[in-house]
Amino acid sequence: MSTGVAMEFSDGHRQPRPTYRVLKSLPQESFANERQRSSIRLFVQDPTSPVRLYDLDQPLLNDARSYFPDRTPDRHSEASKSARQPVFEVRDRDGAGWRGAIITDDAGDPWLIYADRHDHFHAHVADAVSATVSQATGSAPLDNKKPTRADYKIRDREERLVVELLWRGEVINRVIVGIAEALKSSGPTPVELPAAPGQPLTASLTINFEDHEPPQVTSGGLELEQSSSLATVELKCFGPSHRAIDAALQEILPFIHSETCPPDAHYDLDGNMVVWLTVSHTKLAQIMAASELADPQTGLPAVEPQPLTHLHYVSRTGLTEAIIKGLPQRGVCGLWFVPTQDEGCNLPVCPDCERQLPTAQRVADLIRRHLSVQ
């Protein structure tokens, strides 16, 4: 699944990122949206708060990413001479006139260490990154600009988080596909869960539909689009990796179970956890559509997503990113929304999504097939 900007290039070097010091100096309006601006404000006040610096959509960082690792930005000759090492200049291409200074650390990873408006940058960058020790302070200005131990700790923490989110995303992906496959089949569907980061132990689920209410037919002839009918799904958990099972349940249960009937769980005679979920037929249509749509709709929302009145179809990659990161996604109909547990599992299906990707009627037919077998 996608997690935004990749941490590393194919040659093993990391993507450019800002130091904490320079991040504080960047203008708030230069960040892409209010979500990022809010997270940066919180991070500046409290560096222990989670922030995704690799994901920042900011002109100087975007310019730096367009160069590394295949080439390097223009070298700033005066600053490089003063720093006694290469200093590369990156630019705000959007016309705001900001410039930034990039250096690489001992591992070859690029860092944005200084930024200022165009005229101030060229007047002060050489002094700001000088490697000459000041008699007044006993240190060189460059030493105060380089990434600190705290910067590396923040980077390590973020990279561990990204690995964790990648793993959780794969868990969600497999469960989504498993639910769709179980709906298509007439018996239990096995789902192998990936091992947690740094752990060799794995786990698995079997997904089985235990019971269905018949799909409702409205006066307008519509069936599943507006159905409030429910299905009971059994998840049986196997294997020694409790962490993988916990991740599957923690991430997927709040998203799919009906608000009117909380999950029920017990342990069978073999010591395996068995969980029963009540899922609306409309939610099953959304999951079925997600399992068949490979790529998310691209772009950025022009307006803040509004409270939902319908369930919308989105790819499983987009659905996973929304569950994991709370990011807005664009449905097949074009509307932006955040498909999280706050959405409401009993909403009707968006008729525009259904017209463009007929799924609800297929789900209704599959449910009838289950009922005929039962």
mmCIF file of C-alpha atoms in Angstrom:
data_model
loop_
_atom_site.group_PDB
_atom_site.id
_atom_site.type_symbol
_atom_site.label_atom_id
_atom_site.label_comp_id
_atom_site.label_asym_id
_atom_site.label_seq_id
_atom_site.Cartn_x
_atom_site.Cartn_y
_atom_site.Cartn_z
ATOM 1 C CA MET A 1 0.000 0.000 0.000
ATOM 2 C CA SER A 2 1.048 3.603 -0.376
ATOM 3 C CA THR A 3 2.180 5.545 2.640
ATOM 4 C CA GLY A 4 2.793 8.862 0.957
ATOM 5 C CA VAL A 5 6.383 9.838 0.202
ATOM 6 C CA ALA A 6 8.769 6.888 0.299
ATOM 7 C CA MET A 7 11.413 6.932 3.019
ATOM 8 C CA GLU A 8 14.197 5.646 0.807
ATOM 9 C CA PHE A 9 15.387 5.740 -2.784
ATOM 10 C CA SER A 10 16.341 2.592 -4.635
ATOM 11 C CA ASP A 11 20.016 3.198 -3.780
ATOM 12 C CA GLY A 12 19.264 2.984 -0.046
ATOM 13 C CA HIS A 13 19.659 6.687 0.736
ATOM 14 C CA ARG A 14 16.805 8.430 2.481
ATOM 15 C CA GLN A 15 14.554 11.129 1.107
ATOM 16 C CA PRO A 16 15.373 14.768 1.996
ATOM 17 C CA ARG A 17 13.892 15.901 5.290
ATOM 18 C CA PRO A 18 14.106 19.090 7.375
ATOM 19 C CA THR A 19 15.827 19.467 10.720
ATOM 20 C CA TYR A 20 13.631 20.461 13.645
ATOM 21 C CA ARG A 21 15.340 23.848 13.733
ATOM 22 C CA VAL A 22 14.641 24.690 10.092
ATOM 23 C CA LEU A 23 11.115 23.285 10.269
ATOM 24 C CA LYS A 24 10.273 25.961 12.833
ATOM 25 C CA SER A 25 11.468 28.674 10.444
ATOM 26 C CA LEU A 26 9.385 27.621 7.441
ATOM 27 C CA PRO A 27 6.268 29.750 6.861
ATOM 28 C CA GLN A 28 3.076 27.996 7.881
ATOM 29 C CA GLU A 29 1.370 28.952 4.641
ATOM 30 C CA SER A 30 3.974 27.015 2.662
ATOM 31 C CA PHE A 31 2.555 23.677 3.821
ATOM 32 C CA ALA A 32 -0.048 22.136 1.540
ATOM 33 C CA ASN A 33 -3.121 22.042 3.772
ATOM 34 C CA GLU A 34 -4.453 22.770 7.235
ATOM 35 C CA ARG A 35 -3.993 19.147 8.307
ATOM 36 C CA GLN A 36 -0.228 19.468 7.794
ATOM 37 C CA ARG A 37 -0.082 22.955 9.269
ATOM 38 C CA SER A 38 -1.860 21.760 12.389
ATOM 39 C CA SER A 39 0.460 18.752 12.829
ATOM 40 C CA ILE A 40 3.530 20.974 12.360
ATOM 41 C CA ARG A 41 2.312 23.486 14.951
ATOM 42 C CA LEU A 42 1.775 20.674 17.440
ATOM 43 C CA PHE A 43 5.160 19.139 16.619
ATOM 44 C CA VAL A 44 6.988 22.474 17.054
ATOM 45 C CA GLN A 45 5.420 22.834 20.500
ATOM 46 C CA ASP A 46 6.015 19.197 21.428
ATOM 47 C CA PRO A 47 8.640 17.258 19.391
ATOM 48 C CA THR A 48 7.417 13.989 20.931
ATOM 49 C CA SER A 49 4.103 14.313 19.078
ATOM 50 C CA PRO A 50 3.792 12.129 15.969
ATOM 51 C CA VAL A 51 4.439 13.829 12.643
ATOM 52 C CA ARG A 52 5.140 12.511 9.145
ATOM 53 C CA LEU A 53 8.037 14.659 7.913
ATOM 54 C CA TYR A 54 8.607 12.367 4.930
ATOM 55 C CA ASP A 55 5.037 13.106 3.822
ATOM 56 C CA LEU A 56 5.273 16.895 4.019
ATOM 57 C CA ASP A 57 4.038 18.663 0.901
ATOM 58 C CA GLN A 58 6.219 21.774 1.031
ATOM 59 C CA PRO A 59 7.852 23.568 -1.952
ATOM 60 C CA LEU A 60 11.499 23.437 -0.780
ATOM 61 C CA LEU A 61 11.246 19.764 0.177
ATOM 62 C CA ASN A 62 9.395 18.947 -3.040
ATOM 63 C CA ASP A 63 12.160 20.634 -5.044
ATOM 64 C CA ALA A 64 14.815 18.664 -3.147
ATOM 65 C CA ARG A 65 12.971 15.391 -3.809
ATOM 66 C CA SER A 66 12.908 16.161 -7.527
ATOM 67 C CA TYR A 67 16.727 15.971 -7.582
ATOM 68 C CA PHE A 68 17.942 13.295 -5.195
ATOM 69 C CA PRO A 69 19.313 10.655 -5.683
ATOM 70 C CA ASP A 70 19.893 10.698 -9.462
ATOM 71 C CA ARG A 71 21.243 14.238 -9.487
ATOM 72 C CA THR A 72 21.837 17.094 -7.117
ATOM 73 C CA PRO A 73 20.512 20.660 -7.023
ATOM 74 C CA ASP A 74 22.772 23.545 -7.979
ATOM 75 C CA ARG A 75 25.685 23.883 -5.625
ATOM 76 C CA HIS A 76 25.810 27.231 -3.849
ATOM 77 C CA SER A 77 29.475 28.094 -4.360
ATOM 78 C CA GLU A 78 29.849 30.725 -1.625
ATOM 79 C CA ALA A 79 28.020 28.645 0.987
ATOM 80 C CA SER A 80 29.958 25.498 -0.005
ATOM 81 C CA LYS A 81 33.252 27.313 0.396
ATOM 82 C CA SER A 82 32.189 28.662 3.786
ATOM 83 C CA ALA A 83 30.905 25.265 4.981
ATOM 84 C CA ARG A 84 33.900 23.379 3.534
ATOM 85 C CA GLN A 85 31.502 20.848 2.072
ATOM 86 C CA PRO A 86 28.889 20.848 -0.685
ATOM 87 C CA VAL A 87 25.841 22.990 0.050
ATOM 88 C CA PHE A 88 23.000 22.637 -2.448
ATOM 89 C CA GLU A 89 20.374 25.276 -3.130
ATOM 90 C CA VAL A 90 16.700 24.367 -3.475
ATOM 91 C CA ARG A 91 13.963 26.741 -4.549
ATOM 92 C CA ASP A 92 10.295 27.411 -4.011
ATOM 93 C CA ARG A 93 9.021 27.040 -7.577
ATOM 94 C CA ASP A 94 5.623 28.512 -6.705
ATOM 95 C CA GLY A 95 6.839 32.094 -6.719
ATOM 96 C CA ALA A 96 7.045 32.794 -2.974
ATOM 97 C CA GLY A 97 10.781 33.444 -3.279
ATOM 98 C CA TRP A 98 12.052 31.113 -0.561
ATOM 99 C CA ARG A 99 15.378 29.312 -0.870
ATOM 100 C CA GLY A 100 16.852 26.459 1.136
ATOM 101 C CA ALA A 101 20.270 24.925 1.826
ATOM 102 C CA ILE A 102 20.720 21.142 1.666
ATOM 103 C CA ILE A 103 23.696 19.178 2.946
ATOM 104 C CA THR A 104 24.265 15.439 3.126
ATOM 105 C CA ASP A 105 25.293 13.741 6.357
ATOM 106 C CA ASP A 106 28.003 11.097 6.791
ATOM 107 C CA ALA A 107 25.618 8.418 5.492
ATOM 108 C CA GLY A 108 24.859 10.454 2.358
ATOM 109 C CA ASP A 109 21.309 11.352 3.430
ATOM 110 C CA PRO A 110 20.131 14.887 2.487
ATOM 111 C CA TRP A 111 18.888 17.358 5.085
ATOM 112 C CA LEU A 112 17.324 20.790 4.702
ATOM 113 C CA ILE A 113 19.307 22.801 7.262
ATOM 114 C CA TYR A 114 18.610 26.440 6.414
ATOM 115 C CA ALA A 115 15.833 28.397 4.703
ATOM 116 C CA ASP A 116 15.012 32.042 4.167
ATOM 117 C CA ARG A 117 13.461 34.437 1.679
ATOM 118 C CA HIS A 118 15.338 34.803 -1.572
ATOM 119 C CA ASP A 119 17.160 38.087 -0.874
ATOM 120 C CA HIS A 120 17.945 37.218 2.765
ATOM 121 C CA PHE A 121 19.068 33.727 1.814
ATOM 122 C CA HIS A 122 21.783 34.838 -0.561
ATOM 123 C CA ALA A 123 22.923 37.583 1.819
ATOM 124 C CA HIS A 124 23.227 35.315 4.870
ATOM 125 C CA VAL A 125 23.558 31.652 3.845
ATOM 126 C CA ALA A 126 27.370 31.661 3.729
ATOM 127 C CA ASP A 127 27.604 32.969 7.293
ATOM 128 C CA ALA A 128 24.758 30.733 8.475
ATOM 129 C CA VAL A 129 26.547 27.541 7.384
ATOM 130 C CA SER A 130 30.117 28.602 8.067
ATOM 131 C CA ALA A 131 32.442 25.899 9.377
ATOM 132 C CA THR A 132 34.668 28.489 11.039
ATOM 133 C CA VAL A 133 34.562 28.321 14.833
ATOM 134 C CA SER A 134 33.376 31.546 16.429
ATOM 135 C CA GLN A 135 35.560 32.854 19.262
ATOM 136 C CA ALA A 136 32.452 34.213 20.972
ATOM 137 C CA THR A 137 30.543 30.931 21.065
ATOM 138 C CA GLY A 138 33.296 28.343 20.694
ATOM 139 C CA SER A 139 31.387 26.564 17.939
ATOM 140 C CA ALA A 140 30.852 26.921 14.210
ATOM 141 C CA PRO A 141 27.469 28.092 12.864
ATOM 142 C CA LEU A 142 27.327 24.950 10.706
ATOM 143 C CA ASP A 143 27.469 22.762 13.818
ATOM 144 C CA ASN A 144 24.254 24.397 15.024
ATOM 145 C CA LYS A 145 22.550 23.775 11.682
ATOM 146 C CA LYS A 146 23.410 20.120 11.161
ATOM 147 C CA PRO A 147 20.921 17.450 12.243
ATOM 148 C CA THR A 148 21.152 16.772 15.953
ATOM 149 C CA ARG A 149 20.801 13.544 17.902
ATOM 150 C CA ALA A 150 17.190 14.553 18.479
ATOM 151 C CA ASP A 151 16.651 14.869 14.714
ATOM 152 C CA TYR A 152 17.931 11.333 14.200
ATOM 153 C CA LYS A 153 15.758 10.028 17.033
ATOM 154 C CA ILE A 154 12.713 11.730 15.495
ATOM 155 C CA ARG A 155 13.590 10.193 12.124
ATOM 156 C CA ASP A 156 14.043 6.717 13.620
ATOM 157 C CA ARG A 157 10.716 6.995 15.430
ATOM 158 C CA GLU A 158 8.944 8.034 12.240
ATOM 159 C CA GLU A 159 10.507 5.209 10.238
ATOM 160 C CA ARG A 160 9.439 2.643 12.824
ATOM 161 C CA LEU A 161 5.926 4.079 12.644
ATOM 162 C CA VAL A 162 5.879 3.879 8.848
ATOM 163 C CA VAL A 163 6.956 0.220 8.967
ATOM 164 C CA GLU A 164 4.216 -0.461 11.520
ATOM 165 C CA LEU A 165 1.614 1.294 9.373
ATOM 166 C CA LEU A 166 2.722 -0.595 6.270
ATOM 167 C CA TRP A 167 2.229 -3.846 8.149
ATOM 168 C CA ARG A 168 -1.151 -2.831 9.555
ATOM 169 C CA GLY A 169 -2.183 -1.711 6.095
ATOM 170 C CA GLU A 170 -1.341 -5.124 4.662
ATOM 171 C CA VAL A 171 -3.356 -6.759 7.461
ATOM 172 C CA ILE A 172 -6.369 -4.598 6.551
ATOM 173 C CA ASN A 173 -5.908 -5.297 2.830
ATOM 174 C CA ARG A 174 -5.971 -9.039 3.388
ATOM 175 C CA VAL A 175 -9.031 -8.909 5.629
ATOM 176 C CA ILE A 176 -10.938 -6.748 3.110
ATOM 177 C CA VAL A 177 -10.149 -9.187 0.304
ATOM 178 C CA GLY A 178 -10.958 -12.113 2.609
ATOM 179 C CA ILE A 179 -14.413 -10.752 3.466
ATOM 180 C CA ALA A 180 -15.178 -10.257 -0.237
ATOM 181 C CA GLU A 181 -13.969 -13.777 -1.068
ATOM 182 C CA ALA A 182 -16.003 -15.272 1.778
ATOM 183 C CA LEU A 183 -19.099 -13.545 0.432
ATOM 184 C CA LYS A 184 -18.462 -15.101 -2.988
ATOM 185 C CA SER A 185 -17.807 -18.581 -1.611
ATOM 186 C CA SER A 186 -20.101 -21.049 0.116
ATOM 187 C CA GLY A 187 -17.804 -21.862 3.046
ATOM 188 C CA PRO A 188 -15.067 -20.524 5.350
ATOM 189 C CA THR A 189 -12.332 -18.485 3.643
ATOM 190 C CA PRO A 190 -8.781 -18.624 5.091
ATOM 191 C CA VAL A 191 -6.766 -15.405 5.388
ATOM 192 C CA GLU A 192 -3.058 -15.518 6.189
ATOM 193 C CA LEU A 193 -1.946 -12.494 8.203
ATOM 194 C CA PRO A 194 1.589 -11.118 7.699
ATOM 195 C CA ALA A 195 4.095 -11.375 10.531
ATOM 196 C CA ALA A 196 4.471 -8.217 12.619
ATOM 197 C CA PRO A 197 7.654 -6.164 12.078
ATOM 198 C CA GLY A 198 10.626 -7.874 13.710
ATOM 199 C CA GLN A 199 8.629 -10.967 14.635
ATOM 200 C CA PRO A 200 8.725 -14.380 12.930
ATOM 201 C CA LEU A 201 5.331 -15.488 14.243
ATOM 202 C CA THR A 202 2.298 -15.400 11.972
ATOM 203 C CA ALA A 203 -1.419 -15.879 12.392
ATOM 204 C CA SER A 204 -4.486 -16.516 10.275
ATOM 205 C CA LEU A 205 -8.224 -16.006 10.213
ATOM 206 C CA THR A 206 -11.080 -17.917 8.705
ATOM 207 C CA ILE A 207 -13.979 -15.748 7.572
ATOM 208 C CA ASN A 208 -17.423 -17.258 7.249
ATOM 209 C CA PHE A 209 -20.908 -15.819 6.768
ATOM 210 C CA GLU A 210 -23.135 -17.408 9.375
ATOM 211 C CA ASP A 211 -26.460 -15.718 8.742
ATOM 212 C CA HIS A 212 -28.145 -13.189 6.451
ATOM 213 C CA GLU A 213 -31.326 -11.219 6.517
ATOM 214 C CA PRO A 214 -32.977 -11.085 3.080
ATOM 215 C CA PRO A 215 -32.104 -7.911 1.139
ATOM 216 C CA GLN A 216 -34.856 -5.327 1.404
ATOM 217 C CA VAL A 217 -36.665 -4.083 -1.684
ATOM 218 C CA THR A 218 -37.808 -0.451 -1.514
ATOM 219 C CA SER A 219 -40.897 1.030 -3.121
ATOM 220 C CA GLY A 220 -38.664 2.436 -5.844
ATOM 221 C CA GLY A 221 -37.421 -1.014 -6.765
ATOM 222 C CA LEU A 222 -33.980 -0.464 -5.294
ATOM 223 C CA GLU A 223 -32.546 -3.286 -3.242
ATOM 224 C CA LEU A 224 -29.180 -3.145 -1.538
ATOM 225 C CA GLU A 225 -28.490 0.543 -2.187
ATOM 226 C CA GLN A 226 -30.912 1.490 0.583
ATOM 227 C CA SER A 227 -31.071 -1.771 2.523
ATOM 228 C CA SER A 228 -30.735 -1.852 6.295
ATOM 229 C CA SER A 229 -30.458 -5.659 6.270
ATOM 230 C CA LEU A 230 -27.662 -7.257 8.260
ATOM 231 C CA ALA A 231 -25.298 -10.193 7.932
ATOM 232 C CA THR A 232 -23.421 -12.077 10.659
ATOM 233 C CA VAL A 233 -19.746 -12.701 9.940
ATOM 234 C CA GLU A 234 -17.642 -15.168 11.928
ATOM 235 C CA LEU A 235 -13.915 -14.504 12.313
ATOM 236 C CA LYS A 236 -11.975 -17.419 13.780
ATOM 237 C CA CYS A 237 -8.416 -16.572 14.828
ATOM 238 C CA PHE A 238 -5.521 -19.069 14.692
ATOM 239 C CA GLY A 239 -1.779 -18.965 15.284
ATOM 240 C CA PRO A 240 0.714 -17.745 17.851
ATOM 241 C CA SER A 241 0.966 -14.093 16.727
ATOM 242 C CA HIS A 242 -1.450 -12.345 19.047
ATOM 243 C CA ARG A 243 -0.151 -9.033 17.728
ATOM 244 C CA ALA A 244 -1.244 -9.814 14.170
ATOM 245 C CA ILE A 245 -4.675 -10.917 15.379
ATOM 246 C CA ASP A 246 -5.001 -7.838 17.608
ATOM 247 C CA ALA A 247 -4.083 -5.575 14.667
ATOM 248 C CA ALA A 248 -6.710 -7.207 12.448
ATOM 249 C CA LEU A 249 -9.411 -6.810 15.080
ATOM 250 C CA GLN A 250 -8.409 -3.325 16.224
ATOM 251 C CA GLU A 251 -8.345 -1.870 12.724
ATOM 252 C CA ILE A 252 -11.179 -3.656 10.979
ATOM 253 C CA LEU A 253 -13.839 -4.136 13.687
ATOM 254 C CA PRO A 254 -14.661 -0.461 14.301
ATOM 255 C CA PHE A 255 -14.907 0.095 10.559
ATOM 256 C CA ILE A 256 -17.229 -2.728 9.544
ATOM 257 C CA HIS A 257 -19.453 -3.741 12.458
ATOM 258 C CA SER A 258 -22.988 -2.398 12.649
ATOM 259 C CA GLU A 259 -23.522 0.367 15.179
ATOM 260 C CA THR A 260 -26.731 -1.323 16.346
ATOM 261 C CA CYS A 261 -25.075 -4.586 17.386
ATOM 262 C CA PRO A 262 -21.587 -4.701 18.981
ATOM 263 C CA PRO A 263 -19.220 -7.619 18.265
ATOM 264 C CA ASP A 264 -19.445 -10.786 20.343
ATOM 265 C CA ALA A 265 -16.458 -13.042 21.076
ATOM 266 C CA HIS A 266 -15.515 -16.236 22.871
ATOM 267 C CA TYR A 267 -12.816 -18.943 22.835
ATOM 268 C CA ASP A 268 -13.619 -22.332 21.344
ATOM 269 C CA LEU A 269 -12.551 -25.678 22.827
ATOM 270 C CA ASP A 270 -9.220 -25.486 20.982
ATOM 271 C CA GLY A 271 -8.403 -22.095 22.519
ATOM 272 C CA ASN A 272 -9.015 -20.122 19.310
ATOM 273 C CA MET A 273 -10.760 -16.763 19.538
ATOM 274 C CA VAL A 274 -14.036 -16.583 17.619
ATOM 275 C CA VAL A 275 -15.583 -13.174 16.910
ATOM 276 C CA TRP A 276 -19.053 -12.564 15.483
ATOM 277 C CA LEU A 277 -19.708 -9.294 13.683
ATOM 278 C CA THR A 278 -22.981 -7.890 12.479
ATOM 279 C CA VAL A 279 -22.369 -6.091 9.180
ATOM 280 C CA SER A 280 -24.857 -4.153 7.079
ATOM 281 C CA HIS A 281 -25.386 -5.290 3.502
ATOM 282 C CA THR A 282 -24.497 -1.794 2.297
ATOM 283 C CA LYS A 283 -21.162 -2.004 4.114
ATOM 284 C CA LEU A 284 -20.549 -5.346 2.389
ATOM 285 C CA ALA A 285 -21.142 -3.617 -0.949
ATOM 286 C CA GLN A 286 -18.511 -1.007 -0.053
ATOM 287 C CA ILE A 287 -16.044 -3.748 0.966
ATOM 288 C CA MET A 288 -16.740 -5.727 -2.233
ATOM 289 C CA ALA A 289 -16.094 -2.630 -4.354
ATOM 290 C CA ALA A 290 -12.895 -1.881 -2.429
ATOM 291 C CA SER A 291 -11.602 -5.411 -2.996
ATOM 292 C CA GLU A 292 -11.946 -4.960 -6.759
ATOM 293 C CA LEU A 293 -10.614 -1.399 -7.109
ATOM 294 C CA ALA A 294 -6.830 -1.541 -7.073
ATOM 295 C CA ASP A 295 -5.762 2.120 -7.144
ATOM 296 C CA PRO A 296 -7.059 5.131 -5.229
ATOM 297 C CA GLN A 297 -8.615 8.101 -6.997
ATOM 298 C CA THR A 298 -5.861 10.718 -7.232
ATOM 299 C CA GLY A 299 -5.900 14.429 -6.502
ATOM 300 C CA LEU A 300 -6.549 16.655 -3.529
ATOM 301 C CA PRO A 301 -9.899 17.739 -2.082
ATOM 302 C CA ALA A 302 -10.886 21.239 -3.115
ATOM 303 C CA VAL A 303 -13.026 21.571 0.026
ATOM 304 C CA GLU A 304 -13.088 19.900 3.420
ATOM 305 C CA PRO A 305 -14.949 16.562 3.333
ATOM 306 C CA GLN A 306 -18.522 16.940 4.561
ATOM 307 C CA PRO A 307 -20.480 14.681 6.945
ATOM 308 C CA LEU A 308 -21.667 11.680 4.987
ATOM 309 C CA THR A 309 -25.170 10.733 3.989
ATOM 310 C CA HIS A 310 -24.135 7.679 1.908
ATOM 311 C CA LEU A 311 -21.478 4.974 1.746
ATOM 312 C CA HIS A 312 -19.133 5.543 -1.188
ATOM 313 C CA TYR A 313 -17.026 3.115 -3.186
ATOM 314 C CA VAL A 314 -13.257 3.556 -2.965
ATOM 315 C CA SER A 315 -10.269 1.300 -3.686
ATOM 316 C CA ARG A 316 -8.930 -0.969 -0.965
ATOM 317 C CA THR A 317 -5.678 1.046 -1.038
ATOM 318 C CA GLY A 318 -7.636 4.221 -0.407
ATOM 319 C CA LEU A 319 -9.815 2.521 2.180
ATOM 320 C CA THR A 320 -6.726 1.241 3.997
ATOM 321 C CA GLU A 321 -5.067 4.675 3.986
ATOM 322 C CA ALA A 322 -8.232 6.211 5.388
ATOM 323 C CA ILE A 323 -8.524 3.650 8.178
ATOM 324 C CA ILE A 324 -4.824 3.871 9.065
ATOM 325 C CA LYS A 325 -4.134 7.570 8.556
ATOM 326 C CA GLY A 326 -7.560 9.222 8.489
ATOM 327 C CA LEU A 327 -6.864 10.743 5.061
ATOM 328 C CA PRO A 328 -9.694 11.899 2.784
ATOM 329 C CA GLN A 329 -10.375 9.678 -0.217
ATOM 330 C CA ARG A 330 -12.282 10.349 -3.426
ATOM 331 C CA GLY A 331 -15.118 7.954 -4.112
ATOM 332 C CA VAL A 332 -15.927 6.569 -7.537
ATOM 333 C CA CYS A 333 -18.602 9.284 -7.779
ATOM 334 C CA GLY A 334 -15.988 12.023 -7.255
ATOM 335 C CA LEU A 335 -17.016 13.069 -3.735
ATOM 336 C CA TRP A 336 -14.269 13.369 -1.097
ATOM 337 C CA PHE A 337 -14.892 11.640 2.212
ATOM 338 C CA VAL A 338 -13.101 9.990 5.143
ATOM 339 C CA PRO A 339 -14.263 6.345 5.383
ATOM 340 C CA THR A 340 -13.584 5.749 9.070
ATOM 341 C CA GLN A 341 -15.512 4.282 11.970
ATOM 342 C CA ASP A 342 -17.181 7.689 12.414
ATOM 343 C CA GLU A 343 -18.847 7.289 9.066
ATOM 344 C CA GLY A 344 -21.729 5.109 10.162
ATOM 345 C CA CYS A 345 -21.987 1.543 8.916
ATOM 346 C CA ASN A 346 -25.733 1.617 8.211
ATOM 347 C CA LEU A 347 -25.835 4.379 5.608
ATOM 348 C CA PRO A 348 -27.256 3.664 2.148
ATOM 349 C CA VAL A 349 -24.951 3.181 -0.836
ATOM 350 C CA CYS A 350 -24.221 6.258 -2.952
ATOM 351 C CA PRO A 351 -26.380 5.880 -6.097
ATOM 352 C CA ASP A 352 -23.753 7.627 -8.263
ATOM 353 C CA CYS A 353 -21.038 5.202 -7.099
ATOM 354 C CA GLU A 354 -23.400 2.291 -7.782
ATOM 355 C CA ARG A 355 -24.218 3.535 -11.276
ATOM 356 C CA GLN A 356 -20.535 3.776 -12.164
ATOM 357 C CA LEU A 357 -19.506 0.536 -10.441
ATOM 358 C CA PRO A 358 -22.539 -1.774 -10.059
ATOM 359 C CA THR A 359 -21.743 -3.725 -6.905
ATOM 360 C CA ALA A 360 -24.726 -3.570 -4.561
ATOM 361 C CA GLN A 361 -26.923 -5.701 -6.803
ATOM 362 C CA ARG A 362 -24.169 -8.321 -7.139
ATOM 363 C CA VAL A 363 -23.870 -8.447 -3.362
ATOM 364 C CA ALA A 364 -27.647 -8.847 -3.077
ATOM 365 C CA ASP A 365 -27.482 -11.782 -5.490
ATOM 366 C CA LEU A 366 -24.640 -13.384 -3.514
ATOM 367 C CA ILE A 367 -26.622 -12.990 -0.294
ATOM 368 C CA ARG A 368 -29.615 -14.718 -1.911
ATOM 369 C CA ARG A 369 -27.313 -17.540 -2.937
ATOM 370 C CA HIS A 370 -26.140 -17.890 0.678
ATOM 371 C CA LEU A 371 -29.754 -17.942 1.843
ATOM 372 C CA SER A 372 -30.669 -20.645 -0.672
ATOM 373 C CA VAL A 373 -27.749 -22.799 0.540
ATOM 374 C CA GLN A 374 -28.765 -22.305 4.175
#
